[in-house]
Amino acid sequence: MSTGWALLAESLPLYPLYALLFADAGLSDAQISALFAIWSAVAVLAEVPTGLLADRFSRRASLVAATTVQAAGFALWIVVPDFTGFAAGFVLWAIGGACSSGALEALLYDGLAAVRAEAHYARLLGRVTSAGLLAQLPAAVAAAVLFGVGGYALAGWVSVGCCLAAAALATTLPEPPRASVVRTREPDDAGRGYVATVAAEVRGIAARPGVRGAVVAVALLTAVDGLEEYFPLAARDMGLPVAGIPVALMAIPVAGAAGAALGGAARLRRPLLLATLLGIAALVLGVAGSTPHVAGLVGVAAFYGVYRMVLVAVDARLQERIPSALRATVTSVAGLGSEVATFAVYGAWAAGRLTAAAALVAALAVALPVLLRGSAVGVARARAGRSRGPAQGGPR
């Protein structure tokens, strides 16, 4: 069912059209850039608070809220097609995206942990990620058909319907009971509020071996996905005609889906191997950036597939180190870091397009073994402690 939710949540025909909607509504380039800035700023502000709410109340309810709020944002775009309406819609979309960030990973991992199958998390995350990426294919086809029949309005209302269908499906997702963070309070914490208690717990978790580095690694890797916004421009630089770009770009999410699925199935563990794969992907991206014809797009797709493979594997390492009660919150902290780090990706594109972006990814590949150092040891110790039990292992 989680795969079905991802398919519905991403099969939105408005995705490939909304930038054109803004331009055709009379917005200038500066106004469109301002909308993207509003989107990013609200996402940064909402990321951690929504993770706190998911841990405090319900991860399933967070997913229901995510697509419901997003549907309201798209409806605003259709009903109020001016700068104010678009800005309000982006605020709602950013809040909806923050609601699902962290909550989805937490729901998946703890659902598996409830049946002692958490070792399959990477494989499940790979399938869900693949479903979301492959959903871009029917969305692109639907966008062309719906726009031809009823313009932006029809594509928008169908997108609203897809979001609401995803929200309905989310209500059926299983959510196992879990320990509340409130139970972890010390006696002298009784006078503190929930947020202060969670902040103290998160600081304690960050001090554990391998956790802080894994959070940073997930944040930086997730930020690389900001390059996706520029793939159409890269395709145009490679000489593709504008009319053929949407079809040509379909190869990229397909490659990403394959990489995510393979990353989950292969259960890649060694930091050096992950860094090597990411370094190779950066090299391929750099070569693609200097290739002035359609062959360069093949390189971009290959890069994206390997990148998604590494991202799934590193995310799985992080989830192994987070306690259930704070899983969505800590994952949202990584999401907050990714939102901030995405600005570096934007800067790299402005500085040197794909070549500069490839250099940024290569630097991340060099840093990856350092960031992940100690996480394997920490996981091994935690598993050993659980197997020994309190009598043999002592207090943790």
Tab-separated table of C-alpha atoms in Angstrom, residues 134-395:
chain	number	residue	atom	x	y	z
A	134	LEU	CA	8.132	5.970	-12.307
A	135	ALA	CA	4.938	7.896	-11.598
A	136	GLN	CA	6.486	10.798	-13.501
A	137	LEU	CA	6.041	8.877	-16.753
A	138	PRO	CA	2.217	8.627	-16.811
A	139	ALA	CA	2.087	12.122	-15.304
A	140	ALA	CA	3.975	13.514	-18.306
A	141	VAL	CA	1.661	11.745	-20.762
A	142	ALA	CA	-1.437	12.800	-18.826
A	143	ALA	CA	-0.224	16.401	-18.748
A	144	ALA	CA	-0.059	16.541	-22.528
A	145	VAL	CA	-3.498	14.941	-22.999
A	146	LEU	CA	-5.309	16.891	-20.290
A	147	PHE	CA	-3.813	20.202	-21.299
A	148	GLY	CA	-4.937	19.635	-24.869
A	149	VAL	CA	-8.489	18.922	-23.705
A	150	GLY	CA	-9.024	21.396	-20.886
A	151	GLY	CA	-5.885	23.448	-20.361
A	152	TYR	CA	-4.249	24.105	-17.022
A	153	ALA	CA	-7.552	23.917	-15.157
A	154	LEU	CA	-8.274	20.303	-16.109
A	155	ALA	CA	-4.704	19.193	-15.366
A	156	GLY	CA	-4.924	21.003	-12.040
A	157	TRP	CA	-8.208	19.481	-10.913
A	158	VAL	CA	-7.051	15.990	-11.865
A	159	SER	CA	-3.939	16.622	-9.763
A	160	VAL	CA	-6.154	17.671	-6.846
A	161	GLY	CA	-8.077	14.419	-7.256
A	162	CYS	CA	-4.870	12.353	-7.264
A	163	CYS	CA	-3.727	14.037	-4.052
A	164	LEU	CA	-7.034	13.371	-2.320
A	165	ALA	CA	-6.978	9.744	-3.505
A	166	ALA	CA	-3.487	9.400	-2.034
A	167	ALA	CA	-4.747	10.875	1.247
A	168	ALA	CA	-7.583	8.344	1.316
A	169	LEU	CA	-5.171	5.488	0.669
A	170	ALA	CA	-2.868	6.746	3.426
A	171	THR	CA	-5.656	6.232	5.972
A	172	THR	CA	-5.375	2.485	5.347
A	173	LEU	CA	-1.617	2.246	5.957
A	174	PRO	CA	-0.793	0.161	9.056
A	175	GLU	CA	0.828	2.041	11.925
A	176	PRO	CA	2.208	-0.069	14.786
A	177	PRO	CA	2.064	1.248	18.357
A	178	ARG	CA	5.328	2.728	19.556
A	179	ALA	CA	6.888	4.190	22.664
A	180	SER	CA	6.324	7.905	23.188
A	181	VAL	CA	9.253	10.237	23.691
A	182	VAL	CA	7.532	11.438	26.862
A	183	ARG	CA	8.339	8.094	28.477
A	184	THR	CA	12.054	8.758	28.094
A	185	ARG	CA	12.019	11.832	30.344
A	186	GLU	CA	14.179	11.936	33.430
A	187	PRO	CA	12.534	13.013	36.704
A	188	ASP	CA	14.092	16.487	36.492
A	189	ASP	CA	12.603	16.991	33.030
A	190	ALA	CA	9.025	16.925	34.313
A	191	GLY	CA	8.674	20.703	34.143
A	192	ARG	CA	9.878	20.983	30.580
A	193	GLY	CA	7.632	21.068	27.549
A	194	TYR	CA	7.416	18.417	24.885
A	195	VAL	CA	9.525	20.332	22.370
A	196	ALA	CA	12.289	20.961	24.921
A	197	THR	CA	12.283	17.292	25.878
A	198	VAL	CA	12.493	16.206	22.237
A	199	ALA	CA	15.331	18.670	21.596
A	200	ALA	CA	17.276	17.153	24.489
A	201	GLU	CA	16.580	13.641	23.201
A	202	VAL	CA	17.705	14.559	19.671
A	203	ARG	CA	20.961	16.005	21.031
A	204	GLY	CA	21.545	12.782	22.902
A	205	ILE	CA	20.875	10.695	19.814
A	206	ALA	CA	23.214	12.868	17.751
A	207	ALA	CA	26.010	12.083	20.202
A	208	ARG	CA	25.758	8.351	19.483
A	209	PRO	CA	28.445	6.782	17.264
A	210	GLY	CA	27.667	7.248	13.594
A	211	VAL	CA	24.343	9.063	13.959
A	212	ARG	CA	25.469	12.639	13.372
A	213	GLY	CA	27.534	11.687	10.347
A	214	ALA	CA	24.705	9.612	8.891
A	215	VAL	CA	22.273	12.531	9.306
A	216	VAL	CA	24.687	14.856	7.508
A	217	ALA	CA	25.306	12.263	4.773
A	218	VAL	CA	21.571	11.815	4.119
A	219	ALA	CA	21.056	15.588	4.111
A	220	LEU	CA	23.841	16.254	1.603
A	221	LEU	CA	22.900	13.354	-0.653
A	222	THR	CA	19.225	14.339	-0.687
A	223	ALA	CA	20.206	17.893	-1.629
A	224	VAL	CA	21.824	16.587	-4.825
A	225	ASP	CA	18.327	15.816	-6.077
A	226	GLY	CA	17.949	19.576	-6.574
A	227	LEU	CA	19.727	19.029	-9.878
A	228	GLU	CA	16.514	17.499	-11.210
A	229	GLU	CA	15.077	20.989	-11.641
A	230	TYR	CA	17.817	21.741	-14.181
A	231	PHE	CA	17.685	18.593	-16.291
A	232	PRO	CA	15.429	20.234	-18.921
A	233	LEU	CA	17.928	23.076	-19.275
A	234	ALA	CA	20.776	20.572	-19.550
A	235	ALA	CA	18.875	18.742	-22.296
A	236	ARG	CA	18.438	21.995	-24.200
A	237	ASP	CA	22.167	22.716	-23.843
A	238	MET	CA	22.841	19.309	-25.391
A	239	GLY	CA	20.975	20.341	-28.524
A	240	LEU	CA	17.590	18.688	-27.993
A	241	PRO	CA	14.587	20.545	-29.412
A	242	VAL	CA	12.166	21.847	-26.819
A	243	ALA	CA	9.325	19.665	-28.135
A	244	GLY	CA	11.378	16.519	-27.623
A	245	ILE	CA	12.739	17.306	-24.172
A	246	PRO	CA	9.823	15.906	-22.068
A	247	VAL	CA	10.017	12.550	-23.842
A	248	ALA	CA	13.819	12.417	-23.723
A	249	LEU	CA	13.842	13.194	-20.001
A	250	MET	CA	11.717	10.140	-19.225
A	251	ALA	CA	14.915	8.069	-19.257
A	252	ILE	CA	16.133	9.846	-16.108
A	253	PRO	CA	13.381	8.818	-13.644
A	254	VAL	CA	13.443	5.302	-15.129
A	255	ALA	CA	17.160	5.085	-14.377
A	256	GLY	CA	16.550	6.547	-10.917
A	257	ALA	CA	13.838	3.986	-10.210
A	258	ALA	CA	16.101	1.140	-11.291
A	259	GLY	CA	18.932	2.454	-9.139
A	260	ALA	CA	16.714	2.859	-6.069
A	261	ALA	CA	15.331	-0.654	-6.453
A	262	LEU	CA	18.808	-2.100	-6.904
A	263	GLY	CA	20.149	-0.142	-3.936
A	264	GLY	CA	17.426	-1.608	-1.751
A	265	ALA	CA	17.787	-5.163	-3.009
A	266	ALA	CA	21.587	-5.233	-2.890
A	267	ARG	CA	21.747	-3.892	0.692
A	268	LEU	CA	25.008	-2.084	0.077
A	269	ARG	CA	26.835	-1.650	3.373
A	270	ARG	CA	30.467	-0.592	3.010
A	271	PRO	CA	31.054	3.185	3.101
A	272	LEU	CA	34.053	2.907	0.784
A	273	LEU	CA	31.974	1.071	-1.822
A	274	LEU	CA	29.210	3.667	-1.595
A	275	ALA	CA	31.768	6.462	-1.948
A	276	THR	CA	33.336	4.756	-4.963
A	277	LEU	CA	29.963	4.384	-6.674
A	278	LEU	CA	29.141	8.030	-6.017
A	279	GLY	CA	32.547	9.110	-7.300
A	280	ILE	CA	32.031	7.168	-10.527
A	281	ALA	CA	28.595	8.765	-10.887
A	282	ALA	CA	30.154	12.225	-10.444
A	283	LEU	CA	32.692	11.444	-13.177
A	284	VAL	CA	29.929	10.303	-15.536
A	285	LEU	CA	27.971	13.489	-14.805
A	286	GLY	CA	31.013	15.643	-15.529
A	287	VAL	CA	31.559	13.925	-18.863
A	288	ALA	CA	27.854	14.298	-19.691
A	289	GLY	CA	28.074	18.009	-18.967
A	290	SER	CA	30.773	18.447	-21.595
A	291	THR	CA	29.002	16.330	-24.224
A	292	PRO	CA	27.181	18.644	-26.664
A	293	HIS	CA	24.671	16.133	-28.017
A	294	VAL	CA	21.968	13.709	-26.896
A	295	ALA	CA	24.532	11.144	-25.708
A	296	GLY	CA	25.138	13.445	-22.771
A	297	LEU	CA	21.605	12.774	-21.564
A	298	VAL	CA	22.454	9.074	-21.332
A	299	GLY	CA	25.257	10.015	-18.966
A	300	VAL	CA	22.877	12.122	-16.860
A	301	ALA	CA	20.492	9.161	-16.587
A	302	ALA	CA	23.342	6.845	-15.591
A	303	PHE	CA	24.466	9.320	-12.934
A	304	TYR	CA	20.948	9.611	-11.546
A	305	GLY	CA	20.508	5.846	-11.310
A	306	VAL	CA	23.721	5.336	-9.331
A	307	TYR	CA	22.998	8.386	-7.166
A	308	ARG	CA	19.585	7.018	-6.196
A	309	MET	CA	21.173	3.655	-5.398
A	310	VAL	CA	23.596	5.270	-2.952
A	311	LEU	CA	20.903	7.467	-1.391
A	312	VAL	CA	18.681	4.485	-0.534
A	313	ALA	CA	21.617	2.618	1.031
A	314	VAL	CA	22.718	5.585	3.162
A	315	ASP	CA	19.154	6.321	4.295
A	316	ALA	CA	18.857	2.717	5.487
A	317	ARG	CA	22.027	3.131	7.565
A	318	LEU	CA	20.540	6.200	9.236
A	319	GLN	CA	17.240	4.506	10.087
A	320	GLU	CA	19.108	1.680	11.816
A	321	ARG	CA	20.532	4.173	14.309
A	322	ILE	CA	17.355	6.083	15.242
A	323	PRO	CA	15.030	5.023	18.095
A	324	SER	CA	11.394	4.591	17.125
A	325	ALA	CA	10.007	7.400	19.287
A	326	LEU	CA	12.069	10.055	17.467
A	327	ARG	CA	12.430	8.517	14.027
A	328	ALA	CA	10.384	11.100	12.118
A	329	THR	CA	11.950	13.996	14.019
A	330	VAL	CA	15.554	12.972	13.372
A	331	THR	CA	14.783	12.168	9.743
A	332	SER	CA	13.192	15.613	9.447
A	333	VAL	CA	16.393	17.149	10.812
A	334	ALA	CA	18.166	15.504	7.874
A	335	GLY	CA	15.451	16.909	5.614
A	336	LEU	CA	16.060	20.382	6.998
A	337	GLY	CA	19.761	20.005	6.266
A	338	SER	CA	18.984	18.929	2.713
A	339	GLU	CA	16.787	21.988	2.113
A	340	VAL	CA	19.633	24.258	3.205
A	341	ALA	CA	22.297	22.309	1.285
A	342	THR	CA	20.210	22.483	-1.899
A	343	PHE	CA	21.201	26.135	-2.204
A	344	ALA	CA	24.797	24.937	-2.755
A	345	VAL	CA	23.531	22.794	-5.641
A	346	TYR	CA	21.780	25.824	-7.117
A	347	GLY	CA	24.992	27.810	-6.761
A	348	ALA	CA	27.017	25.075	-8.446
A	349	TRP	CA	24.666	25.097	-11.419
A	350	ALA	CA	24.932	28.864	-11.703
A	351	ALA	CA	28.725	28.656	-11.514
A	352	GLY	CA	29.325	25.931	-14.064
A	353	ARG	CA	26.185	23.944	-14.824
A	354	LEU	CA	26.643	20.148	-14.842
A	355	THR	CA	30.440	20.337	-14.659
A	356	ALA	CA	30.383	22.324	-11.406
A	357	ALA	CA	27.604	20.123	-10.034
A	358	ALA	CA	29.709	17.050	-10.796
A	359	ALA	CA	32.599	18.554	-8.824
A	360	LEU	CA	30.239	19.080	-5.886
A	361	VAL	CA	29.094	15.446	-6.019
A	362	ALA	CA	32.721	14.289	-6.241
A	363	ALA	CA	33.544	16.258	-3.078
A	364	LEU	CA	30.623	14.574	-1.338
A	365	ALA	CA	31.917	11.170	-2.462
A	366	VAL	CA	35.273	11.941	-0.824
A	367	ALA	CA	33.561	12.976	2.415
A	368	LEU	CA	31.131	10.039	2.533
A	369	PRO	CA	33.432	7.462	4.233
A	370	VAL	CA	34.270	10.014	6.941
A	371	LEU	CA	30.604	10.841	7.526
A	372	LEU	CA	29.621	7.183	7.762
A	373	ARG	CA	32.593	6.165	9.896
A	374	GLY	CA	31.509	4.457	13.089
A	375	SER	CA	27.921	3.819	12.033
A	376	ALA	CA	28.593	0.183	11.263
A	377	VAL	CA	30.281	-0.287	14.639
A	378	GLY	CA	27.405	1.450	16.400
A	379	VAL	CA	24.814	-0.735	14.707
A	380	ALA	CA	26.751	-3.884	15.561
A	381	ARG	CA	26.985	-2.861	19.216
A	382	ALA	CA	23.275	-2.049	19.366
A	383	ARG	CA	22.336	-5.414	17.872
A	384	ALA	CA	24.695	-7.218	20.214
A	385	GLY	CA	23.135	-5.417	23.160
A	386	ARG	CA	19.637	-6.441	22.100
A	387	SER	CA	20.702	-10.041	21.668
A	388	ARG	CA	22.356	-10.194	25.110
A	389	GLY	CA	19.454	-8.535	26.880
A	390	PRO	CA	19.588	-6.404	30.041
A	391	ALA	CA	20.974	-9.108	32.277
A	392	GLN	CA	24.076	-9.712	30.176
A	393	GLY	CA	24.504	-6.467	28.335
A	394	GLY	CA	23.882	-4.100	31.232
A	395	PRO	CA	22.038	-0.800	30.984
